[in-house]
Amino acid sequence: MFINKENKNCLKLADNLHFIKESEEIILRFERFYTDKLQDIPIVELSSDYYRDVQLLHDKVFPNTYYSGNKIIERLNDHRKVFVDKKDNKLMGYIYVEVNPAFGEGSIEFFAVDESQRGKGIGNKLLIMALKWLFTFDSVDDITLCVNSTNEEALNLYKMVGFKQEYQLCYLTKNVKE
């Protein structure tokens, strides 16, 4: 379960019930209002030439997650996109996003930069591409995401682009025997 770090009563109850703290997470939010401050970067959508490269990078960075690289490619449609950064016909990184305009929801699902290319502004470019596309849907007012509090590199990147911290959560689990 996720509990706001400031909710001392709930945290005390969880402790009394022998829940185990697995991690601390930070909820970040980017509001539509701030899109004017984003750099003007062209949006580069994934082409079939790079399907295999995205699959390989995704499966390397996220080996046991809810969508494989192949599944992401299968899911692509008008509301699910992959944007890429490439140089000299080589994939530098990708970002997979989904939008549900009927509910005004947009999300950044997966995001990876080739290890040899990190620290070169590629993550920044990919985030800007994703945000610009997500906010082309009038019903989307903000984007929220959850980042592990120990992932300082990701937190700094999101904040540099304009995400603001909303909450700090504790992720707790409990082994329940039947």
PDB file of C-alpha atoms in Angstrom:
ATOM      1  CA  MET A   1       0.000   0.000   0.000  1.00  0.00           C
ATOM      2  CA  PHE A   2       1.063   3.584  -0.577  1.00  0.00           C
ATOM      3  CA  ILE A   3       0.802   5.999   2.349  1.00  0.00           C
ATOM      4  CA  ASN A   4       1.615   9.692   2.351  1.00  0.00           C
ATOM      5  CA  LYS A   5       4.794  10.118   4.389  1.00  0.00           C
ATOM      6  CA  GLU A   6       3.094  12.883   6.398  1.00  0.00           C
ATOM      7  CA  ASN A   7       0.239  10.612   7.501  1.00  0.00           C
ATOM      8  CA  LYS A   8       1.811   9.655  10.831  1.00  0.00           C
ATOM      9  CA  ASN A   9      -1.320   7.902  12.153  1.00  0.00           C
ATOM     10  CA  CYS A  10      -1.555   5.588   9.172  1.00  0.00           C
ATOM     11  CA  LEU A  11       2.183   4.882   9.249  1.00  0.00           C
ATOM     12  CA  LYS A  12       1.952   4.050  12.958  1.00  0.00           C
ATOM     13  CA  LEU A  13      -0.962   1.688  12.308  1.00  0.00           C
ATOM     14  CA  ALA A  14       0.959   0.004   9.481  1.00  0.00           C
ATOM     15  CA  ASP A  15       3.933  -0.425  11.810  1.00  0.00           C
ATOM     16  CA  ASN A  16       1.707  -1.919  14.528  1.00  0.00           C
ATOM     17  CA  LEU A  17       0.316  -4.349  11.937  1.00  0.00           C
ATOM     18  CA  HIS A  18       3.865  -5.318  10.909  1.00  0.00           C
ATOM     19  CA  PHE A  19       3.841  -3.887   7.411  1.00  0.00           C
ATOM     20  CA  ILE A  20       7.282  -3.713   5.812  1.00  0.00           C
ATOM     21  CA  LYS A  21       8.525  -0.513   4.200  1.00  0.00           C
ATOM     22  CA  GLU A  22       9.728  -1.456   0.717  1.00  0.00           C
ATOM     23  CA  SER A  23      10.538   1.988  -0.641  1.00  0.00           C
ATOM     24  CA  GLU A  24       9.771   5.678  -0.650  1.00  0.00           C
ATOM     25  CA  GLU A  25       8.258   7.168  -3.772  1.00  0.00           C
ATOM     26  CA  ILE A  26       7.784  10.735  -4.925  1.00  0.00           C
ATOM     27  CA  ILE A  27       4.769  11.883  -6.910  1.00  0.00           C
ATOM     28  CA  LEU A  28       5.628  14.590  -9.438  1.00  0.00           C
ATOM     29  CA  ARG A  29       3.241  16.722 -11.481  1.00  0.00           C
ATOM     30  CA  PHE A  30       3.552  18.794 -14.640  1.00  0.00           C
ATOM     31  CA  GLU A  31       0.720  21.220 -15.424  1.00  0.00           C
ATOM     32  CA  ARG A  32      -0.401  22.263 -18.909  1.00  0.00           C
ATOM     33  CA  PHE A  33       0.207  25.894 -17.917  1.00  0.00           C
ATOM     34  CA  TYR A  34       3.971  25.288 -18.077  1.00  0.00           C
ATOM     35  CA  THR A  35       4.116  23.892 -21.628  1.00  0.00           C
ATOM     36  CA  ASP A  36       4.936  27.379 -22.948  1.00  0.00           C
ATOM     37  CA  LYS A  37       8.235  27.165 -21.057  1.00  0.00           C
ATOM     38  CA  LEU A  38       9.305  23.955 -22.806  1.00  0.00           C
ATOM     39  CA  GLN A  39      12.004  24.163 -25.457  1.00  0.00           C
ATOM     40  CA  ASP A  40      10.887  23.972 -29.061  1.00  0.00           C
ATOM     41  CA  ILE A  41      11.971  20.442 -29.970  1.00  0.00           C
ATOM     42  CA  PRO A  42      10.577  18.511 -32.941  1.00  0.00           C
ATOM     43  CA  ILE A  43       8.564  15.435 -31.992  1.00  0.00           C
ATOM     44  CA  VAL A  44      10.050  12.297 -33.544  1.00  0.00           C
ATOM     45  CA  GLU A  45       7.650   9.365 -33.519  1.00  0.00           C
ATOM     46  CA  LEU A  46       8.971   5.812 -33.657  1.00  0.00           C
ATOM     47  CA  SER A  47       9.156   4.351 -37.174  1.00  0.00           C
ATOM     48  CA  SER A  48       9.212   0.638 -37.967  1.00  0.00           C
ATOM     49  CA  ASP A  49      12.945   0.929 -38.761  1.00  0.00           C
ATOM     50  CA  TYR A  50      13.610   1.284 -35.032  1.00  0.00           C
ATOM     51  CA  TYR A  51      11.102  -1.223 -33.590  1.00  0.00           C
ATOM     52  CA  ARG A  52      13.800  -3.800 -32.865  1.00  0.00           C
ATOM     53  CA  ASP A  53      16.146  -1.230 -31.285  1.00  0.00           C
ATOM     54  CA  VAL A  54      13.388   0.005 -28.959  1.00  0.00           C
ATOM     55  CA  GLN A  55      12.477  -3.570 -28.020  1.00  0.00           C
ATOM     56  CA  LEU A  56      16.092  -4.407 -27.173  1.00  0.00           C
ATOM     57  CA  LEU A  57      16.697  -1.241 -25.142  1.00  0.00           C
ATOM     58  CA  HIS A  58      13.398  -1.606 -23.296  1.00  0.00           C
ATOM     59  CA  ASP A  59      13.942  -5.260 -22.409  1.00  0.00           C
ATOM     60  CA  LYS A  60      17.485  -4.506 -21.232  1.00  0.00           C
ATOM     61  CA  VAL A  61      16.472  -1.603 -18.982  1.00  0.00           C
ATOM     62  CA  PHE A  62      13.127  -3.093 -17.833  1.00  0.00           C
ATOM     63  CA  PRO A  63      13.660  -6.880 -17.934  1.00  0.00           C
ATOM     64  CA  ASN A  64      10.668  -8.062 -15.887  1.00  0.00           C
ATOM     65  CA  THR A  65       8.010  -5.415 -16.172  1.00  0.00           C
ATOM     66  CA  TYR A  66       4.342  -5.340 -17.111  1.00  0.00           C
ATOM     67  CA  TYR A  67       4.979  -4.638 -20.841  1.00  0.00           C
ATOM     68  CA  SER A  68       7.799  -6.191 -22.832  1.00  0.00           C
ATOM     69  CA  GLY A  69       9.371  -4.243 -25.666  1.00  0.00           C
ATOM     70  CA  ASN A  70       7.381  -6.354 -28.123  1.00  0.00           C
ATOM     71  CA  LYS A  71       4.119  -5.667 -26.249  1.00  0.00           C
ATOM     72  CA  ILE A  72       4.744  -1.912 -26.392  1.00  0.00           C
ATOM     73  CA  ILE A  73       5.140  -2.112 -30.175  1.00  0.00           C
ATOM     74  CA  GLU A  74       1.918  -4.160 -30.430  1.00  0.00           C
ATOM     75  CA  ARG A  75       0.034  -1.567 -28.355  1.00  0.00           C
ATOM     76  CA  LEU A  76       0.931   1.443 -30.527  1.00  0.00           C
ATOM     77  CA  ASN A  77      -2.085   3.373 -31.826  1.00  0.00           C
ATOM     78  CA  ASP A  78      -3.456   6.932 -31.876  1.00  0.00           C
ATOM     79  CA  HIS A  79      -3.409   7.092 -28.058  1.00  0.00           C
ATOM     80  CA  ARG A  80      -0.236   5.120 -27.350  1.00  0.00           C
ATOM     81  CA  LYS A  81       3.004   6.421 -28.815  1.00  0.00           C
ATOM     82  CA  VAL A  82       6.737   5.937 -28.655  1.00  0.00           C
ATOM     83  CA  PHE A  83       8.962   8.924 -29.333  1.00  0.00           C
ATOM     84  CA  VAL A  84      12.652   8.503 -30.024  1.00  0.00           C
ATOM     85  CA  ASP A  85      15.918  10.335 -30.243  1.00  0.00           C
ATOM     86  CA  LYS A  86      18.368   9.003 -32.799  1.00  0.00           C
ATOM     87  CA  LYS A  87      21.729  10.056 -34.148  1.00  0.00           C
ATOM     88  CA  ASP A  88      23.496   8.685 -37.222  1.00  0.00           C
ATOM     89  CA  ASN A  89      20.751   6.043 -37.593  1.00  0.00           C
ATOM     90  CA  LYS A  90      21.365   4.808 -34.036  1.00  0.00           C
ATOM     91  CA  LEU A  91      18.706   4.846 -31.318  1.00  0.00           C
ATOM     92  CA  MET A  92      19.770   7.028 -28.381  1.00  0.00           C
ATOM     93  CA  GLY A  93      16.611   6.613 -26.299  1.00  0.00           C
ATOM     94  CA  TYR A  94      12.837   6.281 -26.307  1.00  0.00           C
ATOM     95  CA  ILE A  95       9.800   7.270 -24.278  1.00  0.00           C
ATOM     96  CA  TYR A  96       6.474   5.399 -24.281  1.00  0.00           C
ATOM     97  CA  VAL A  97       3.355   7.397 -23.406  1.00  0.00           C
ATOM     98  CA  GLU A  98      -0.369   6.758 -23.258  1.00  0.00           C
ATOM     99  CA  VAL A  99      -3.320   9.121 -23.240  1.00  0.00           C
ATOM    100  CA  ASN A 100      -6.987   8.570 -22.432  1.00  0.00           C
ATOM    101  CA  PRO A 101      -8.689  11.769 -23.610  1.00  0.00           C
ATOM    102  CA  ALA A 102     -12.136  10.695 -22.381  1.00  0.00           C
ATOM    103  CA  PHE A 103     -10.811  10.838 -18.823  1.00  0.00           C
ATOM    104  CA  GLY A 104      -8.256  13.627 -19.317  1.00  0.00           C
ATOM    105  CA  GLU A 105      -5.416  11.284 -18.394  1.00  0.00           C
ATOM    106  CA  GLY A 106      -1.965  11.071 -19.871  1.00  0.00           C
ATOM    107  CA  SER A 107       0.939   9.034 -18.600  1.00  0.00           C
ATOM    108  CA  ILE A 108       4.604   8.421 -19.169  1.00  0.00           C
ATOM    109  CA  GLU A 109       4.859   4.654 -18.931  1.00  0.00           C
ATOM    110  CA  PHE A 110       8.468   3.849 -19.858  1.00  0.00           C
ATOM    111  CA  PHE A 111      11.484   5.956 -20.608  1.00  0.00           C
ATOM    112  CA  ALA A 112      15.062   4.861 -21.298  1.00  0.00           C
ATOM    113  CA  VAL A 113      18.277   6.278 -22.724  1.00  0.00           C
ATOM    114  CA  ASP A 114      21.110   4.063 -23.946  1.00  0.00           C
ATOM    115  CA  GLU A 115      23.629   3.832 -21.118  1.00  0.00           C
ATOM    116  CA  SER A 116      26.460   5.170 -23.290  1.00  0.00           C
ATOM    117  CA  GLN A 117      24.388   8.243 -24.168  1.00  0.00           C
ATOM    118  CA  ARG A 118      23.278   9.369 -20.711  1.00  0.00           C
ATOM    119  CA  GLY A 119      24.128  12.850 -19.516  1.00  0.00           C
ATOM    120  CA  LYS A 120      23.845  14.357 -23.011  1.00  0.00           C
ATOM    121  CA  GLY A 121      20.377  15.927 -22.760  1.00  0.00           C
ATOM    122  CA  ILE A 122      18.590  13.074 -24.531  1.00  0.00           C
ATOM    123  CA  GLY A 123      16.275  12.375 -21.597  1.00  0.00           C
ATOM    124  CA  ASN A 124      15.339  16.041 -21.494  1.00  0.00           C
ATOM    125  CA  LYS A 125      14.469  16.022 -25.212  1.00  0.00           C
ATOM    126  CA  LEU A 126      12.391  12.857 -24.917  1.00  0.00           C
ATOM    127  CA  LEU A 127      10.422  14.216 -21.966  1.00  0.00           C
ATOM    128  CA  ILE A 128       9.676  17.424 -23.834  1.00  0.00           C
ATOM    129  CA  MET A 129       8.492  15.447 -26.883  1.00  0.00           C
ATOM    130  CA  ALA A 130       6.193  13.370 -24.679  1.00  0.00           C
ATOM    131  CA  LEU A 131       4.753  16.335 -22.794  1.00  0.00           C
ATOM    132  CA  LYS A 132       4.132  18.339 -25.946  1.00  0.00           C
ATOM    133  CA  TRP A 133       2.255  15.422 -27.516  1.00  0.00           C
ATOM    134  CA  LEU A 134       0.244  14.594 -24.375  1.00  0.00           C
ATOM    135  CA  PHE A 135      -0.910  18.205 -24.097  1.00  0.00           C
ATOM    136  CA  THR A 136      -2.191  18.223 -27.694  1.00  0.00           C
ATOM    137  CA  PHE A 137      -5.249  16.615 -26.099  1.00  0.00           C
ATOM    138  CA  ASP A 138      -7.361  19.447 -24.678  1.00  0.00           C
ATOM    139  CA  SER A 139      -8.788  17.283 -21.895  1.00  0.00           C
ATOM    140  CA  VAL A 140      -5.341  16.627 -20.369  1.00  0.00           C
ATOM    141  CA  ASP A 141      -4.558  19.307 -17.779  1.00  0.00           C
ATOM    142  CA  ASP A 142      -1.634  17.696 -16.003  1.00  0.00           C
ATOM    143  CA  ILE A 143       0.670  14.692 -15.975  1.00  0.00           C
ATOM    144  CA  THR A 144       1.614  12.927 -12.763  1.00  0.00           C
ATOM    145  CA  LEU A 145       4.186  10.230 -12.266  1.00  0.00           C
ATOM    146  CA  CYS A 146       5.787   8.233  -9.496  1.00  0.00           C
ATOM    147  CA  VAL A 147       9.565   7.981  -9.034  1.00  0.00           C
ATOM    148  CA  ASN A 148      11.547   6.075  -6.426  1.00  0.00           C
ATOM    149  CA  SER A 149      13.017   8.641  -4.015  1.00  0.00           C
ATOM    150  CA  THR A 150      16.499   7.130  -4.362  1.00  0.00           C
ATOM    151  CA  ASN A 151      16.530   7.716  -8.131  1.00  0.00           C
ATOM    152  CA  GLU A 152      18.084  11.172  -7.891  1.00  0.00           C
ATOM    153  CA  GLU A 153      19.096  11.243 -11.551  1.00  0.00           C
ATOM    154  CA  ALA A 154      15.483  10.778 -12.680  1.00  0.00           C
ATOM    155  CA  LEU A 155      14.127  13.200 -10.079  1.00  0.00           C
ATOM    156  CA  ASN A 156      16.586  15.898 -11.159  1.00  0.00           C
ATOM    157  CA  LEU A 157      15.691  15.376 -14.814  1.00  0.00           C
ATOM    158  CA  TYR A 158      11.937  15.592 -14.201  1.00  0.00           C
ATOM    159  CA  LYS A 159      12.366  18.712 -12.067  1.00  0.00           C
ATOM    160  CA  MET A 160      14.661  20.311 -14.659  1.00  0.00           C
ATOM    161  CA  VAL A 161      11.925  19.904 -17.280  1.00  0.00           C
ATOM    162  CA  GLY A 162       9.359  21.470 -14.937  1.00  0.00           C
ATOM    163  CA  PHE A 163       7.745  18.720 -12.862  1.00  0.00           C
ATOM    164  CA  LYS A 164       6.954  19.759  -9.283  1.00  0.00           C
ATOM    165  CA  GLN A 165       6.903  17.481  -6.254  1.00  0.00           C
ATOM    166  CA  GLU A 166       3.383  16.809  -4.975  1.00  0.00           C
ATOM    167  CA  TYR A 167       3.763  14.072  -2.347  1.00  0.00           C
ATOM    168  CA  GLN A 168       6.198  11.696  -0.723  1.00  0.00           C
ATOM    169  CA  LEU A 169       4.779   8.215  -0.273  1.00  0.00           C
ATOM    170  CA  CYS A 170       5.902   5.124   1.580  1.00  0.00           C
ATOM    171  CA  TYR A 171       5.328   1.843  -0.197  1.00  0.00           C
ATOM    172  CA  LEU A 172       4.477  -0.806   2.383  1.00  0.00           C
ATOM    173  CA  THR A 173       3.738  -4.504   2.043  1.00  0.00           C
ATOM    174  CA  LYS A 174       2.487  -7.217   4.334  1.00  0.00           C
ATOM    175  CA  ASN A 175       2.640 -10.943   3.959  1.00  0.00           C
ATOM    176  CA  VAL A 176      -0.889 -12.224   4.520  1.00  0.00           C
ATOM    177  CA  LYS A 177      -1.290 -15.917   5.238  1.00  0.00           C
ATOM    178  CA  GLU A 178      -4.572 -17.581   4.395  1.00  0.00           C
TER     179      GLU A 178
END
